[in-house]
Amino acid sequence: MELRHLRYFVATAEAQHFTRAAEQLGMAQPPLSQQIRQLEQEVGTPLFDRTGRGVALNDAGRAFLGCAQDILQRAQAAVLVAQRAARGEVGELTLGFTESASFNGVVTELIRQYRQRYPDVEMTLSQGDSETLVAQLRNGAIDAAFVRPPFALDGGLAFTQLAQEPLVVALPLGHPLARRKRLAPADLARERFILYSRKSGYGLSADIMAACRQHGLSPQIGQRAPQLSSAVNLVAAGMGVAVVPASLRHLRPDGVVYRPFSLDWPRAVLGLAVRREGMGGRVRNLLELAG
C-alpha cells in the first residue's frame, strides 16, 4: 500500500464518483478504478458500494477514510517539518560562549535576534574558556562558539569577527591611579598584574604583556585568575590591577573602577567560530545574522 493509493481513495470518497475523482486527480478513470480495486484487495474487503450513478462508502470504507486522511495529513506534516529543518527553522542549536562574551552587546544582540527570528529552534548554551570551546567545536560537542582568538583554524574551523574592543584597566577603588582619566603602560610600572592565562600560554594576557614590554614596562605578575571575571573580582579584593576588554566594564563589583588603557595593540577580538564541514541550516542562519 502506497500513499498514492490513499490519495486516490480519499479523492474518490469525496467525489463519490470515479470519473469526477479522476478529473480532480488529473488521470484517466480506468486506471483510477484499477488502483482502488488493488487497494481493496490489499485491505481484504470492498470499501465502496458501486451504484449505477457513482460510488458510496460502505461501513468498511467509512472506517478506513478517517485513518487514510490522518495518514496523509501526517505525511504532509512530516514533509513540512523536514523542509523547515533543512532551512534551520526547527531543531536544537548548542552554542558555546566565553564568560566575557556574555558582557559584549554585539553577542547578546545577535542571540536576541536569532531567538526572535527562529523561535522554534531550541538554543542550549555552554560556557567555557576559548580553548575548551574550540576543542568541543572540533569534536562536535557544540555547533558554534563565541570565542576569543588566537587559536588554530587549520582549515577545519571558520571564524567570523564580531567585535574588536579597546582595553581598560581595572583598579581597586581608591587607588591613586583612579584619579586619572587614562592610563599608559608606564603608569603601571609598580603595579602587580592579575592575569587570565590560557593553558597554551597564548591569548590576550600574553599579548598585553608583550605590548607592555615593547613600551619598556616589565610587568610584575601577582596572581593568575581562571577567567576574566575572576581577575576583576581579585582586583576588588586589592590583589592587584587587571587589563581587560572594555565590555567588562558592565561587570561592576563593589570596589572596582575602570580607566581606558592607551595601547593601540592588542585589541580584544571576539567572534563566532564554526566547523566548515557539516554545517547545518541552524548554524548557517546564525552566521547570516552575524553578517
Coordinates of C-alpha atoms in Angstrom, one line a residue:
M1 CA 0.0 0.0 0.0
E2 CA 1.4 3.4 -1.0
L3 CA 0.4 6.9 -0.2
R4 CA -0.9 7.3 -3.8
H5 CA -3.5 4.6 -3.1
L6 CA -4.7 6.6 -0.1
R7 CA -4.9 9.8 -2.1
Y8 CA -6.9 8.0 -4.8
F9 CA -9.2 6.5 -2.2
V10 CA -9.9 9.8 -0.4
A11 CA -10.5 11.7 -3.7
T12 CA -13.0 9.0 -4.8
A13 CA -14.7 9.0 -1.4
E14 CA -15.1 12.8 -1.5
A15 CA -16.3 12.9 -5.1
Q16 CA -18.4 9.8 -4.8
H17 CA -17.8 9.2 -8.5
F18 CA -14.8 7.6 -10.3
T19 CA -14.9 9.9 -13.3
R20 CA -15.1 13.1 -11.2
A21 CA -12.3 11.9 -8.9
A22 CA -10.1 11.0 -11.9
E23 CA -10.6 14.5 -13.3
Q24 CA -9.6 16.1 -10.0
L25 CA -6.5 13.8 -9.8
G26 CA -5.6 14.6 -13.4
M27 CA -5.7 11.0 -14.6
A28 CA -8.0 8.7 -16.6
Q29 CA -10.9 6.9 -15.0
P30 CA -9.9 3.3 -15.8
P31 CA -6.5 3.4 -14.1
L32 CA -8.2 5.0 -11.0
S33 CA -10.7 2.3 -10.8
Q34 CA -7.9 -0.3 -11.1
Q35 CA -5.9 1.3 -8.3
I36 CA -9.0 1.4 -6.0
R37 CA -9.6 -2.3 -6.7
Q38 CA -5.9 -3.1 -5.8
L39 CA -6.3 -1.2 -2.6
E40 CA -9.5 -3.1 -1.7
Q41 CA -7.7 -6.4 -2.4
E42 CA -4.9 -5.4 -0.1
V43 CA -7.3 -4.3 2.7
G44 CA -9.2 -7.5 2.1
T45 CA -12.7 -6.1 1.8
P46 CA -14.6 -3.7 -0.6
L47 CA -14.6 -0.1 0.6
F48 CA -17.3 1.2 -1.8
D49 CA -20.7 0.2 -2.8
R50 CA -20.8 0.6 -6.6
T51 CA -24.1 2.1 -7.9
G52 CA -25.1 2.9 -11.4
R53 CA -24.6 6.6 -10.9
G54 CA -21.4 6.5 -8.8
V55 CA -20.0 5.0 -5.6
A56 CA -20.7 5.3 -1.9
L57 CA -18.6 4.3 1.1
N58 CA -19.7 1.2 2.9
D59 CA -19.1 0.6 6.6
A60 CA -15.5 -0.5 6.0
G61 CA -14.8 2.4 3.7
R62 CA -16.1 5.0 6.3
A63 CA -13.8 3.4 8.9
F64 CA -10.9 3.4 6.5
L65 CA -11.5 7.0 5.4
G66 CA -10.6 8.6 8.7
C67 CA -7.4 6.6 9.0
A68 CA -6.4 7.4 5.4
Q69 CA -6.9 11.1 5.9
D70 CA -4.9 11.0 9.1
I71 CA -2.0 9.2 7.4
L72 CA -2.0 11.7 4.5
Q73 CA -2.0 14.6 6.9
R74 CA 0.8 13.2 8.9
A75 CA 2.8 12.5 5.8
Q76 CA 2.4 16.1 4.7
A77 CA 3.3 17.4 8.2
A78 CA 6.5 15.2 8.0
V79 CA 7.4 16.9 4.7
L80 CA 6.9 20.3 6.1
V81 CA 9.0 19.5 9.3
A82 CA 11.8 18.2 7.1
Q83 CA 11.7 21.3 4.9
R84 CA 11.8 23.6 8.0
A85 CA 14.7 21.6 9.4
A86 CA 16.6 22.0 6.2
R87 CA 16.1 25.7 6.4
G88 CA 17.3 25.7 10.0
E89 CA 13.9 26.8 11.4
V90 CA 13.5 23.9 13.9
G91 CA 15.8 21.7 16.0
E92 CA 18.5 22.4 18.5
L93 CA 21.5 24.7 18.4
T94 CA 24.2 24.2 21.0
L95 CA 26.1 27.4 21.4
G96 CA 29.3 27.8 23.4
F97 CA 30.5 31.2 24.8
T98 CA 33.2 32.5 26.9
E99 CA 32.1 34.3 30.1
S100 CA 33.5 37.6 28.8
A101 CA 31.4 37.2 25.6
S102 CA 28.2 37.5 27.7
F103 CA 29.1 41.1 28.6
N104 CA 29.5 42.1 24.9
G105 CA 26.5 43.9 23.4
V106 CA 27.2 42.5 19.9
V107 CA 26.9 39.0 21.2
T108 CA 23.8 39.5 23.3
E109 CA 22.1 41.3 20.4
L110 CA 22.9 38.5 18.0
I111 CA 21.4 35.9 20.3
R112 CA 18.3 38.1 20.8
Q113 CA 17.8 38.5 17.0
Y114 CA 18.3 34.7 16.4
R115 CA 15.8 33.7 19.1
Q116 CA 13.3 36.3 17.7
R117 CA 13.7 35.1 14.1
Y118 CA 13.8 31.4 14.8
P119 CA 11.6 30.8 17.9
D120 CA 11.2 27.1 17.2
V121 CA 15.0 26.4 17.5
E122 CA 15.9 25.3 21.0
M123 CA 19.1 27.1 22.0
T124 CA 21.3 25.4 24.5
L125 CA 24.2 27.4 25.9
S126 CA 27.5 26.0 27.1
Q127 CA 30.1 28.2 28.9
G128 CA 33.8 27.6 28.9
D129 CA 37.2 29.2 28.1
S130 CA 38.1 29.7 24.4
E131 CA 40.5 26.8 24.2
T132 CA 38.0 24.4 25.7
L133 CA 35.2 25.6 23.4
V134 CA 37.3 25.3 20.3
A135 CA 38.1 21.7 21.3
Q136 CA 34.4 21.0 21.8
L137 CA 33.6 22.5 18.5
R138 CA 36.2 20.3 16.7
N139 CA 34.8 17.1 18.3
G140 CA 31.2 18.1 17.5
A141 CA 30.0 18.6 21.1
I142 CA 28.8 22.1 20.3
D143 CA 27.6 23.7 17.0
A144 CA 29.2 27.1 17.3
A145 CA 31.0 29.2 19.8
F146 CA 31.7 32.8 20.7
V147 CA 35.4 32.8 21.4
R148 CA 38.5 35.0 21.6
P149 CA 41.5 34.1 19.3
P150 CA 44.2 33.1 18.8
F151 CA 43.6 29.5 18.0
A152 CA 44.4 27.3 15.1
L153 CA 41.9 27.3 12.3
D154 CA 43.8 24.6 10.3
G155 CA 41.1 24.5 7.7
G156 CA 38.6 22.8 9.9
L157 CA 37.1 25.8 11.5
A158 CA 35.9 29.2 10.3
F159 CA 36.0 32.4 12.3
T160 CA 33.8 35.5 11.9
Q161 CA 35.0 38.5 13.8
L162 CA 32.2 40.3 15.6
A163 CA 33.9 42.9 17.8
Q164 CA 37.3 44.4 18.4
E165 CA 37.4 46.1 21.8
P166 CA 39.8 48.5 23.3
L167 CA 41.4 47.6 26.7
V168 CA 40.7 49.1 30.1
V169 CA 42.5 48.9 33.4
A170 CA 40.5 47.6 36.4
L171 CA 41.7 49.3 39.6
P172 CA 40.8 48.9 43.2
L173 CA 38.5 51.6 44.5
G174 CA 40.6 54.4 46.0
H175 CA 43.7 53.6 44.0
P176 CA 45.8 56.7 43.3
L177 CA 45.7 56.0 39.5
A178 CA 41.9 56.1 39.6
R179 CA 42.2 59.9 39.7
R180 CA 43.5 59.8 36.1
K181 CA 41.2 59.7 33.1
R182 CA 43.5 57.5 31.0
L183 CA 46.5 55.2 31.8
A184 CA 49.6 54.4 29.9
P185 CA 51.8 51.3 30.4
A186 CA 54.4 53.4 32.2
D187 CA 51.8 54.3 34.8
L188 CA 51.6 50.6 35.8
A189 CA 55.3 50.1 36.4
R190 CA 54.9 49.5 40.1
E191 CA 51.6 47.6 39.9
R192 CA 51.1 43.8 40.3
F193 CA 49.1 42.4 37.4
I194 CA 46.3 39.9 37.7
L195 CA 46.3 37.8 34.6
Y196 CA 43.9 35.4 32.9
S197 CA 46.2 32.9 31.2
R198 CA 45.5 30.1 28.8
K199 CA 46.9 26.6 29.2
S200 CA 48.7 27.1 25.9
G201 CA 50.4 30.3 27.1
Y202 CA 48.8 32.3 24.2
G203 CA 46.0 34.7 24.4
L204 CA 45.0 38.2 25.3
S205 CA 47.0 38.4 28.5
A206 CA 50.2 37.2 26.7
D207 CA 49.6 39.9 24.1
I208 CA 49.1 42.5 26.7
M209 CA 52.4 41.5 28.5
A210 CA 54.2 41.6 25.2
A211 CA 52.8 45.1 24.4
C212 CA 53.8 46.4 27.8
R213 CA 57.4 45.1 27.3
Q214 CA 57.5 46.9 24.0
H215 CA 56.8 50.1 25.9
G216 CA 59.6 49.4 28.3
L217 CA 57.5 48.0 31.1
S218 CA 58.4 44.7 32.8
P219 CA 55.0 43.7 34.3
Q220 CA 55.0 42.2 37.8
I221 CA 52.6 39.3 37.8
G222 CA 50.8 38.9 41.1
Q223 CA 48.0 36.4 40.5
R224 CA 46.6 34.2 37.8
A225 CA 42.8 34.0 37.6
P226 CA 40.9 31.2 35.9
Q227 CA 38.8 33.7 33.9
L228 CA 38.4 37.4 33.2
S229 CA 35.6 38.0 35.7
S230 CA 37.7 36.3 38.4
A231 CA 40.5 38.7 37.6
V232 CA 38.2 41.6 38.2
N233 CA 37.0 40.2 41.5
L234 CA 40.6 39.8 42.6
V235 CA 41.1 43.5 41.8
A236 CA 38.2 44.3 44.1
A237 CA 40.0 42.3 46.8
G238 CA 43.0 44.5 46.4
M239 CA 45.2 41.8 44.9
G240 CA 46.4 44.0 42.0
V241 CA 45.3 45.5 38.7
A242 CA 44.0 43.8 35.6
V243 CA 43.8 44.8 31.9
V244 CA 40.6 43.6 30.4
P245 CA 38.3 44.1 27.4
A246 CA 36.2 47.3 27.6
S247 CA 32.9 45.3 27.6
L248 CA 33.8 44.0 31.1
R249 CA 33.0 47.5 32.4
H250 CA 29.5 46.2 32.7
L251 CA 30.8 43.9 35.4
R252 CA 30.8 46.2 38.4
P253 CA 31.7 44.6 41.7
D254 CA 32.0 46.8 44.7
G255 CA 35.5 48.2 45.0
V256 CA 36.5 48.4 41.3
V257 CA 36.9 51.3 38.9
Y258 CA 37.9 51.2 35.2
R259 CA 40.1 53.5 33.2
P260 CA 41.0 53.5 29.5
F261 CA 44.4 52.0 28.6
S262 CA 46.4 53.8 26.0
L263 CA 47.6 50.8 23.9
D264 CA 46.9 50.7 20.2
W265 CA 47.7 47.0 20.3
P266 CA 46.5 44.5 21.2
R267 CA 42.7 44.8 20.8
A268 CA 40.3 42.3 22.4
V269 CA 38.9 40.4 19.5
L270 CA 35.7 38.4 19.8
G271 CA 34.0 36.3 17.2
L272 CA 32.0 33.3 16.2
A273 CA 33.7 30.0 15.4
V274 CA 32.0 27.2 13.5
R275 CA 33.0 24.0 11.7
R276 CA 33.4 24.3 8.0
E277 CA 32.2 20.8 7.3
G278 CA 28.7 19.5 8.1
M279 CA 27.3 23.0 8.8
G280 CA 23.5 22.7 9.2
G281 CA 20.8 25.2 8.4
R282 CA 20.7 26.5 12.0
V283 CA 24.4 27.4 12.1
R284 CA 24.1 29.0 8.6
N285 CA 21.3 31.2 9.8
L286 CA 23.3 32.3 12.8
L287 CA 26.3 33.2 10.5
E288 CA 23.9 35.1 8.2
L289 CA 22.7 37.2 11.1
A290 CA 26.3 37.7 12.3
G291 CA 26.9 39.3 8.9

